[in-house]
């Protein structure tokens, strides 16, 4: 029976209801909102509930109370139509930037629970004073309620909210609204380039720019940290960027600007509609027999009971939004790529000292094994032989950074050895957007080195990254590599 539990939560206590009782009451009210039978049970307890709501209001507005207790009180508010006026006034006041961050966040959630047009108008009226940490959640509140979304689009049209204040992920949600008329209005304000290929080509010069990892970290925090985590910064919603096998500038350029070119099924976006008129978006983080959990930006999660689920659709698109070019200039993208590559920690191997290589007096760029950055499980620098050896698993790869002060055309070759019994493995070399694939031929033994012509390539002035990796699983060992050599034509 529900009545004894409600009585235990709302019974009179000197000094007001403790936070744990309010938290329990919030859980009961949340469940009752989805059950007519539970609502009926609560009817005879209306007076006790009114007193509990008043106690919660008193605790929530008390600036001397612990913020954690105030948050527990705010979880109760915005759940009863009879007290909606009082709750609306208090919740709006608690959006004030002078309030503690947890209190402001809980007040925003309370306004969203009220769900009526007045709450939406109140939130729009406070937009200018909302701190940056609250604005994404406020946008989510408008996008979660189909009755609120038109007000958001109207605010964008009127200039009350600038299009630039809507991040790429939420722009994508607006551009995919199910209402055609509303979607068309949003598209007029927010739509980016219709062709991802054209955007990638427009930004291709960024691949040749010398990025700054420090500035790239700031670009990452601004544009990527809501869904990705690198070096302890950000949220682990999307793929682990530190585990990427291909971090060449070209691959990262495409992944950032055209995220739907190749989509891992684990990171597809879903849209769920609930019986109370709310809409949720995110990737499916977990499923049980009774509920699904959708995870979205900033590590936020929505749990939808299957009994409340009216519709669930796969968008066919990555959770990562298109349109990041609106938030990143070419120089920002170069900085971001530099940061992501710097964040992939090369293995520390005795005798190996990665550095930026300059051409010698004759213009030759010799990328010696000792100056490579080494990644993977088995690949190592073998100091007695001056080579990269023990190259045995697909994740093993090496990269070099080199700088050219003028454009030049080169012959690319490798100084390598490979025992005949291990020959036949495939390799991939990538420099910017230029790639070369081949098969390693045998040289006799592991101590017999010879040059191997790979290809010719033209490179602009600037800083470049060359990477070599297996092109498929390795049988035996890939090769022993003393150097990659770029000889000017």
Coordinates of C-alpha atoms in Angstrom, one line a residue:
X1 CA 0.0 0.0 0.0
X2 CA 1.2 3.5 -0.9
X3 CA -0.5 5.4 2.0
X4 CA 1.9 4.3 4.8
X5 CA 4.9 5.2 2.7
X6 CA 3.6 8.6 2.0
X7 CA 2.7 9.1 5.6
X8 CA 6.2 8.1 6.6
X9 CA 7.7 10.7 4.2
X10 CA 5.4 13.5 5.1
X11 CA 4.9 13.1 8.8
X12 CA 5.6 16.3 10.9
X13 CA 9.2 16.8 12.0
X14 CA 10.4 19.7 14.1
X15 CA 12.4 22.1 11.9
X16 CA 10.9 20.8 8.6
X17 CA 11.2 17.6 6.6
X18 CA 14.7 16.1 6.2
X19 CA 16.2 15.9 2.8
X20 CA 16.0 12.1 2.7
X21 CA 12.2 12.2 3.1
X22 CA 11.9 14.7 0.4
X23 CA 14.0 12.6 -1.9
X24 CA 11.8 9.6 -1.2
X25 CA 8.7 11.6 -1.8
X26 CA 10.0 12.9 -5.1
X27 CA 10.5 9.3 -6.3
X28 CA 6.9 8.4 -5.2
X29 CA 5.5 11.5 -7.1
X30 CA 7.5 10.6 -10.2
X31 CA 6.1 7.1 -10.2
X32 CA 2.5 8.4 -9.5
X33 CA 2.7 10.7 -12.6
X34 CA 2.7 7.5 -14.7
X35 CA 0.1 5.6 -12.8
X36 CA -3.6 6.5 -12.4
X37 CA -3.9 3.9 -9.6
X38 CA -1.1 5.6 -7.6
X39 CA -2.7 9.0 -8.2
X40 CA -5.9 7.7 -6.8
X41 CA -4.1 6.5 -3.7
X42 CA -2.5 9.9 -3.2
X43 CA -5.9 11.7 -3.3
X44 CA -6.8 11.2 0.4
X45 CA -3.3 12.5 1.3
X46 CA -3.7 15.8 -0.4
X47 CA -3.4 17.9 2.8
X48 CA -0.2 16.1 3.9
X49 CA 1.2 16.6 0.4
X50 CA 0.4 20.3 0.5
X51 CA 2.2 20.6 3.8
X52 CA 5.2 18.7 2.4
X53 CA 5.3 21.0 -0.7
X54 CA 5.3 24.0 1.5
X55 CA 8.2 22.6 3.6
X56 CA 10.1 21.8 0.4
X57 CA 9.6 25.4 -0.8
X58 CA 10.9 26.8 2.5
X59 CA 14.0 24.6 2.4
X60 CA 14.7 25.3 -1.3
X61 CA 14.6 29.1 -0.8
X62 CA 16.8 29.0 2.3
X63 CA 20.2 30.4 1.4
X64 CA 21.7 29.1 4.6
X65 CA 20.7 25.5 3.9
X66 CA 23.1 22.9 2.5
X67 CA 22.8 23.0 -1.4
X68 CA 22.4 19.2 -1.4
X69 CA 19.4 19.5 0.9
X70 CA 18.0 22.3 -1.3
X71 CA 18.3 20.1 -4.4
X72 CA 16.4 17.3 -2.7
X73 CA 13.6 19.8 -1.9
X74 CA 13.6 21.1 -5.5
X75 CA 13.0 17.5 -6.8
X76 CA 9.6 17.6 -5.1
X77 CA 8.5 20.9 -6.7
X78 CA 6.9 21.3 -10.1
X79 CA 4.9 18.0 -9.7
X80 CA 1.5 19.3 -8.6
X81 CA -0.8 21.5 -10.6
X82 CA -2.4 23.0 -7.6
X83 CA 0.9 24.5 -6.4
X84 CA 2.1 25.3 -9.9
X85 CA 1.9 29.1 -9.4
X86 CA 4.0 29.1 -6.3
X87 CA 6.5 26.6 -7.7
X88 CA 6.9 28.6 -10.9
X89 CA 7.7 31.8 -9.1
X90 CA 10.3 30.0 -6.8
X91 CA 11.9 28.0 -9.5
X92 CA 12.3 31.1 -11.7
X93 CA 13.9 33.0 -8.8
X94 CA 16.4 30.1 -8.2
X95 CA 17.8 30.4 -11.8
X96 CA 19.6 33.5 -10.5
X97 CA 23.3 33.3 -11.2
X98 CA 24.1 34.0 -7.6
X99 CA 22.6 30.7 -6.5
X100 CA 24.8 27.6 -6.2
X101 CA 25.2 25.7 -9.5
X102 CA 23.5 22.5 -8.2
X103 CA 20.5 24.6 -7.1
X104 CA 20.2 26.4 -10.4
X105 CA 20.4 23.1 -12.3
X106 CA 17.7 21.6 -10.1
X107 CA 15.5 24.7 -10.6
X108 CA 15.8 24.3 -14.4
X109 CA 14.7 20.7 -14.1
X110 CA 11.7 21.7 -12.0
X111 CA 10.6 24.2 -14.6
X112 CA 10.8 21.5 -17.2
X113 CA 8.6 19.3 -15.1
X114 CA 5.9 21.9 -14.9
X115 CA 5.7 21.5 -18.7
X116 CA 3.1 24.3 -19.3
X117 CA 3.5 27.3 -21.6
X118 CA 4.1 29.7 -18.7
X119 CA 7.2 27.7 -17.7
X120 CA 8.5 27.9 -21.3
X121 CA 7.9 31.6 -21.4
X122 CA 9.6 32.1 -18.0
X123 CA 12.7 30.1 -19.2
X124 CA 12.9 32.2 -22.4
X125 CA 12.5 35.4 -20.4
X126 CA 15.5 34.3 -18.3
X127 CA 17.7 33.2 -21.2
X128 CA 20.0 36.2 -21.2
X129 CA 20.9 35.6 -17.5
X130 CA 21.3 31.8 -17.8
X131 CA 25.0 30.9 -17.3
X132 CA 26.8 28.9 -20.0
X133 CA 26.6 25.6 -18.0
X134 CA 22.7 25.9 -17.9
X135 CA 22.0 26.8 -21.5
X136 CA 22.5 23.3 -23.0
X137 CA 20.1 21.9 -20.5
X138 CA 17.6 24.7 -21.2
X139 CA 17.8 23.9 -24.9
X140 CA 17.2 20.2 -24.1
X141 CA 14.1 21.1 -22.1
X142 CA 12.7 22.9 -25.2
X143 CA 13.6 20.0 -27.5
X144 CA 12.2 17.4 -25.1
X145 CA 8.7 18.8 -25.2
X146 CA 6.9 19.1 -28.5
X147 CA 4.7 21.8 -27.1
X148 CA 7.8 23.9 -26.2
X149 CA 9.8 23.5 -29.4
X150 CA 7.8 26.1 -31.4
X151 CA 8.6 28.7 -28.8
X152 CA 12.3 27.9 -29.2
X153 CA 12.2 28.3 -32.9
X154 CA 10.2 31.6 -32.5
X155 CA 12.9 32.8 -30.1
X156 CA 15.5 32.1 -32.7
X157 CA 13.6 33.9 -35.4
X158 CA 13.1 36.9 -33.1
X159 CA 16.7 37.1 -32.1
X160 CA 16.0 36.4 -28.4
X161 CA 18.4 33.4 -28.8
X162 CA 21.1 33.8 -31.4
X163 CA 21.7 30.8 -33.8
X164 CA 25.3 30.8 -32.7
X165 CA 24.2 29.9 -29.2
X166 CA 22.9 26.6 -30.3
X167 CA 25.7 24.0 -30.5
X168 CA 26.1 21.6 -33.3
X169 CA 24.4 18.6 -31.5
X170 CA 21.3 20.5 -30.8
X171 CA 21.3 22.2 -34.2
X172 CA 21.1 18.7 -35.7
X173 CA 18.1 17.9 -33.5
X174 CA 16.3 21.0 -34.6
X175 CA 17.1 20.2 -38.3
X176 CA 15.5 16.8 -37.8
X177 CA 12.2 17.9 -36.2
X178 CA 9.3 15.7 -37.3
X179 CA 7.0 18.6 -38.0
X180 CA 7.9 19.7 -41.6
X181 CA 6.8 23.3 -41.1
X182 CA 8.8 23.7 -37.9
X183 CA 11.8 22.0 -39.4
X184 CA 11.7 24.3 -42.4
X185 CA 11.7 27.4 -40.1
X186 CA 14.6 26.0 -38.2
X187 CA 16.5 25.1 -41.4
X188 CA 16.2 28.7 -42.6
X189 CA 18.2 29.8 -39.5
X190 CA 20.5 26.9 -38.8
X191 CA 21.1 24.8 -41.9
X192 CA 24.7 24.4 -42.8
X193 CA 26.3 23.3 -46.1
X194 CA 24.1 20.8 -48.0
X195 CA 27.2 18.8 -49.1
X196 CA 29.5 17.2 -46.6
X197 CA 32.0 16.4 -49.4
X198 CA 32.2 20.1 -50.2
X199 CA 32.7 21.0 -46.5
X200 CA 35.6 18.5 -46.3
X201 CA 37.2 19.9 -49.4
X202 CA 36.8 23.5 -48.2
X203 CA 38.6 22.6 -44.9
X204 CA 41.3 20.4 -46.5
X205 CA 43.9 23.2 -46.2
X206 CA 43.7 22.7 -42.5
X207 CA 45.5 19.3 -42.9
X208 CA 48.7 21.2 -44.1
X209 CA 48.6 23.8 -41.3
X210 CA 50.9 23.5 -38.2
X211 CA 48.4 23.1 -35.4
X212 CA 49.0 24.1 -31.8
X213 CA 48.0 21.4 -29.3
X214 CA 47.4 24.0 -26.5
X215 CA 44.9 25.9 -28.6
X216 CA 43.5 22.6 -29.8
X217 CA 42.7 21.6 -26.2
X218 CA 40.5 24.7 -25.9
X219 CA 38.8 23.9 -29.2
X220 CA 38.2 20.4 -27.9
X221 CA 36.6 21.7 -24.7
X222 CA 34.4 24.0 -26.8
X223 CA 33.2 21.6 -29.5
X224 CA 33.9 18.0 -28.5
X225 CA 34.1 17.6 -24.7
X226 CA 30.3 17.1 -24.4
X227 CA 30.6 13.7 -26.0
X228 CA 34.3 12.7 -26.0
X229 CA 36.9 12.3 -23.2
X230 CA 40.6 12.8 -23.8
X231 CA 43.2 13.0 -21.0
X232 CA 40.6 13.3 -18.2
X233 CA 38.7 16.2 -19.9
X234 CA 35.2 15.8 -21.3
X235 CA 32.5 13.1 -21.1
X236 CA 32.8 9.5 -22.4
X237 CA 29.6 9.3 -24.4
X238 CA 31.0 8.7 -27.9
X239 CA 33.9 6.6 -29.1
X240 CA 37.2 6.7 -27.1
X241 CA 39.4 9.0 -29.2
X242 CA 42.6 7.8 -27.5
X243 CA 41.9 4.3 -28.8
X244 CA 41.5 5.4 -32.5
X245 CA 43.9 3.5 -34.8
X246 CA 43.9 6.0 -37.6
X247 CA 44.6 9.5 -36.3
X248 CA 46.1 10.9 -39.5
X249 CA 45.0 14.5 -40.2
X250 CA 43.0 13.3 -43.2
X251 CA 41.1 10.7 -41.3
X252 CA 40.3 13.1 -38.4
X253 CA 39.3 15.8 -40.9
X254 CA 36.6 13.5 -42.4
X255 CA 35.5 12.1 -39.0
X256 CA 35.0 15.6 -37.6
X257 CA 33.3 17.2 -40.6
X258 CA 31.4 14.2 -42.1
X259 CA 30.6 12.0 -39.1
X260 CA 27.9 10.0 -41.0
X261 CA 30.3 8.8 -43.7
X262 CA 31.1 5.7 -41.6
X263 CA 28.9 5.1 -38.5
X264 CA 29.6 2.5 -35.8
X265 CA 26.2 1.0 -34.9
X266 CA 26.9 1.4 -31.2
X267 CA 26.9 5.2 -31.7
X268 CA 23.7 5.6 -33.8
X269 CA 21.2 8.2 -32.4
X270 CA 17.7 7.1 -31.4
X271 CA 14.6 9.2 -30.7
X272 CA 12.1 8.0 -28.1
X273 CA 8.7 9.5 -27.6
X274 CA 7.0 9.0 -24.2
X275 CA 3.4 8.9 -23.2
X276 CA 3.5 12.2 -21.5
X277 CA 4.5 14.1 -24.7
X278 CA 8.2 14.3 -24.2
X279 CA 10.8 13.4 -26.8
X280 CA 14.3 12.1 -25.9
X281 CA 17.4 11.6 -28.1
X282 CA 20.6 9.8 -27.6
X283 CA 22.4 6.5 -28.1
X284 CA 21.1 3.4 -26.4
X285 CA 23.4 3.0 -23.4
X286 CA 21.6 0.1 -21.8
X287 CA 18.4 -1.9 -22.0
X288 CA 16.5 -4.0 -19.4
X289 CA 13.2 -5.8 -19.6
X290 CA 11.4 -2.8 -18.2
X291 CA 13.3 0.3 -19.5
X292 CA 15.8 1.7 -21.9
X293 CA 18.5 4.3 -21.1
X294 CA 19.4 6.9 -23.7
X295 CA 22.7 8.7 -23.2
X296 CA 23.4 12.2 -24.7
X297 CA 25.7 15.1 -24.5
X298 CA 27.5 16.0 -21.3
X299 CA 27.0 12.4 -20.0
X300 CA 23.3 13.1 -19.4
X301 CA 21.0 10.0 -19.4
X302 CA 17.3 9.6 -19.7
X303 CA 15.6 6.4 -18.5
X304 CA 12.3 5.6 -20.2
X305 CA 10.1 2.8 -18.9
X306 CA 8.9 0.5 -21.7
X307 CA 5.3 1.0 -20.4
X308 CA 5.7 4.7 -21.1
X309 CA 7.4 4.3 -24.5
X310 CA 5.2 5.3 -27.4
X311 CA 7.8 5.2 -30.1
X312 CA 11.5 4.5 -30.6
X313 CA 13.2 5.2 -33.9
X314 CA 16.8 4.9 -35.2
X315 CA 17.8 8.1 -37.0
X316 CA 20.3 6.2 -39.1
X317 CA 22.8 8.9 -38.2
X318 CA 25.7 9.2 -35.8
X319 CA 25.1 10.9 -32.4
X320 CA 27.9 13.1 -33.4
X321 CA 26.4 16.1 -35.2
X322 CA 27.1 17.5 -38.6
X323 CA 27.9 21.2 -38.9
X324 CA 30.9 21.5 -36.6
X325 CA 32.4 23.8 -39.3
X326 CA 30.1 26.5 -38.0
X327 CA 32.0 26.3 -34.7
X328 CA 35.5 25.7 -36.0
X329 CA 37.7 27.7 -38.5
X330 CA 40.4 26.0 -40.5
X331 CA 43.0 27.0 -38.0
X332 CA 40.9 25.7 -35.1
X333 CA 40.6 22.4 -36.9
X334 CA 44.3 22.2 -37.4
X335 CA 44.8 22.9 -33.7
X336 CA 42.2 20.3 -32.7
X337 CA 43.9 17.6 -34.9
X338 CA 47.3 18.5 -33.3
X339 CA 45.7 18.1 -29.8
X340 CA 44.1 14.8 -30.6
X341 CA 47.4 13.4 -32.0
X342 CA 49.4 14.8 -29.1
X343 CA 46.9 13.1 -26.7
X344 CA 47.6 9.7 -28.1
X345 CA 50.5 8.7 -25.9
X346 CA 53.4 7.2 -27.7
X347 CA 55.2 4.4 -25.9
X348 CA 58.5 5.3 -24.2
X349 CA 61.3 3.1 -25.6
X350 CA 65.0 3.5 -24.6
X351 CA 67.0 5.0 -27.4
X352 CA 63.9 6.4 -29.1
X353 CA 63.5 10.2 -29.1
X354 CA 60.6 11.5 -31.2
X355 CA 61.3 14.9 -32.7
X356 CA 60.3 17.2 -35.6
X357 CA 62.6 16.4 -38.5
X358 CA 64.0 19.1 -40.8
X359 CA 65.4 18.4 -44.4
X360 CA 69.2 18.1 -44.6
X361 CA 71.3 20.5 -46.7
X362 CA 70.4 18.6 -49.9
X363 CA 66.6 18.7 -49.1
X364 CA 66.4 15.0 -48.1
X365 CA 64.0 14.3 -45.2
X366 CA 65.3 11.1 -43.4
X367 CA 62.7 9.8 -40.9
X368 CA 64.9 7.6 -38.9
X369 CA 63.5 4.9 -36.6
X370 CA 65.0 6.7 -33.6
X371 CA 62.9 9.8 -34.2
X372 CA 59.5 8.0 -34.6
X373 CA 56.6 8.1 -32.2
X374 CA 55.8 4.4 -31.5
X375 CA 52.3 3.1 -30.8
X376 CA 50.8 -0.3 -30.2
X377 CA 51.4 -3.5 -28.2
X378 CA 54.7 -5.1 -29.6
X379 CA 56.4 -2.5 -31.9
X380 CA 59.6 -1.3 -30.4
X381 CA 62.9 0.5 -31.2
X382 CA 65.7 -2.0 -31.3
X383 CA 68.7 0.2 -30.4
X384 CA 71.4 -2.3 -31.4
X385 CA 70.1 -2.3 -35.0
X386 CA 68.7 1.2 -35.1
X387 CA 65.3 -0.1 -36.4
X388 CA 61.6 -0.4 -35.6
X389 CA 61.1 -4.1 -35.0
X390 CA 58.9 -6.8 -33.4
X391 CA 56.0 -5.4 -35.5
X392 CA 53.4 -8.1 -34.9
X393 CA 49.9 -6.8 -34.3
X394 CA 47.5 -4.7 -36.3
X395 CA 47.4 -1.8 -33.8
X396 CA 51.2 -1.4 -34.1
X397 CA 52.1 1.8 -36.0
X398 CA 54.7 4.5 -36.1
X399 CA 54.6 8.2 -37.1
X400 CA 57.0 11.0 -37.7
X401 CA 56.5 14.8 -37.8
X402 CA 58.6 16.8 -40.3
X403 CA 58.6 20.4 -41.5
X404 CA 59.1 21.8 -45.0
X405 CA 59.9 25.5 -45.5
X406 CA 58.9 25.3 -49.2
X407 CA 56.7 23.1 -51.3
X408 CA 58.6 20.1 -52.9
X409 CA 58.1 16.9 -54.9
X410 CA 59.6 13.8 -53.4
X411 CA 60.4 10.2 -54.0
X412 CA 59.2 8.2 -50.9
X413 CA 61.1 5.0 -50.0
X414 CA 61.8 2.7 -47.1
X415 CA 65.1 1.3 -45.8
X416 CA 63.9 -2.1 -44.5
X417 CA 64.6 -5.8 -44.0
X418 CA 62.2 -8.7 -43.9
X419 CA 63.0 -12.4 -43.6
X420 CA 61.6 -14.3 -46.6
X421 CA 59.4 -16.5 -44.4
X422 CA 57.6 -13.4 -43.1
X423 CA 57.1 -11.6 -46.4
X424 CA 53.7 -10.9 -48.0
X425 CA 52.2 -8.6 -45.3
X426 CA 50.4 -5.5 -46.4
X427 CA 51.4 -2.0 -45.2
X428 CA 49.8 1.5 -45.5
X429 CA 51.7 4.8 -45.5
X430 CA 49.8 8.0 -45.1
X431 CA 51.0 11.6 -45.5
X432 CA 48.2 14.1 -45.1
X433 CA 45.5 13.1 -47.6
X434 CA 48.0 11.0 -49.7
X435 CA 48.3 7.3 -49.1
X436 CA 50.3 4.4 -50.4
X437 CA 49.6 0.7 -50.0
X438 CA 51.9 -2.2 -50.8
X439 CA 53.1 -5.6 -49.8
X440 CA 56.4 -6.2 -48.0
X441 CA 58.8 -8.4 -50.0
X442 CA 61.4 -10.6 -48.5
X443 CA 65.0 -9.5 -48.4
X444 CA 66.5 -12.8 -47.3
X445 CA 66.9 -12.4 -43.6
X446 CA 66.2 -9.8 -40.9
X447 CA 69.7 -8.4 -41.2
X448 CA 69.6 -7.9 -45.0
X449 CA 68.4 -4.3 -45.6
X450 CA 67.5 -2.8 -48.9
X451 CA 65.7 0.3 -50.2
X452 CA 62.1 0.0 -51.4
X453 CA 60.5 2.6 -53.7
X454 CA 57.0 3.4 -52.5
X455 CA 55.6 6.3 -54.5
X456 CA 56.2 9.9 -55.6
X457 CA 54.3 12.7 -53.8
X458 CA 54.1 16.5 -53.8
X459 CA 53.9 18.3 -50.4
X460 CA 53.2 22.0 -49.6
X461 CA 55.3 24.0 -47.2
X462 CA 54.3 23.4 -43.5
X463 CA 54.3 20.7 -40.9
X464 CA 53.4 17.2 -41.9
X465 CA 52.8 13.8 -40.3
X466 CA 53.8 10.5 -41.9
X467 CA 52.3 7.3 -40.5
X468 CA 53.0 3.7 -41.4
X469 CA 50.9 0.8 -40.2
X470 CA 49.8 -2.7 -41.2
X471 CA 47.0 -2.7 -43.8
X472 CA 45.6 -6.0 -42.5
X473 CA 46.4 -8.6 -39.8
X474 CA 50.0 -9.5 -39.7
X475 CA 51.4 -13.0 -40.3
X476 CA 54.7 -13.3 -38.4
X477 CA 56.2 -9.8 -38.4
X478 CA 55.6 -6.9 -40.7
X479 CA 59.2 -5.7 -41.3
X480 CA 62.3 -4.2 -39.6
X481 CA 62.4 -0.5 -40.6
X482 CA 65.5 1.7 -40.3
X483 CA 64.1 4.8 -42.0
X484 CA 61.5 6.3 -44.3
X485 CA 63.3 8.6 -46.8
X486 CA 61.8 11.5 -48.8
X487 CA 64.3 12.5 -51.6
X488 CA 63.5 15.6 -53.5
X489 CA 63.0 15.2 -57.3

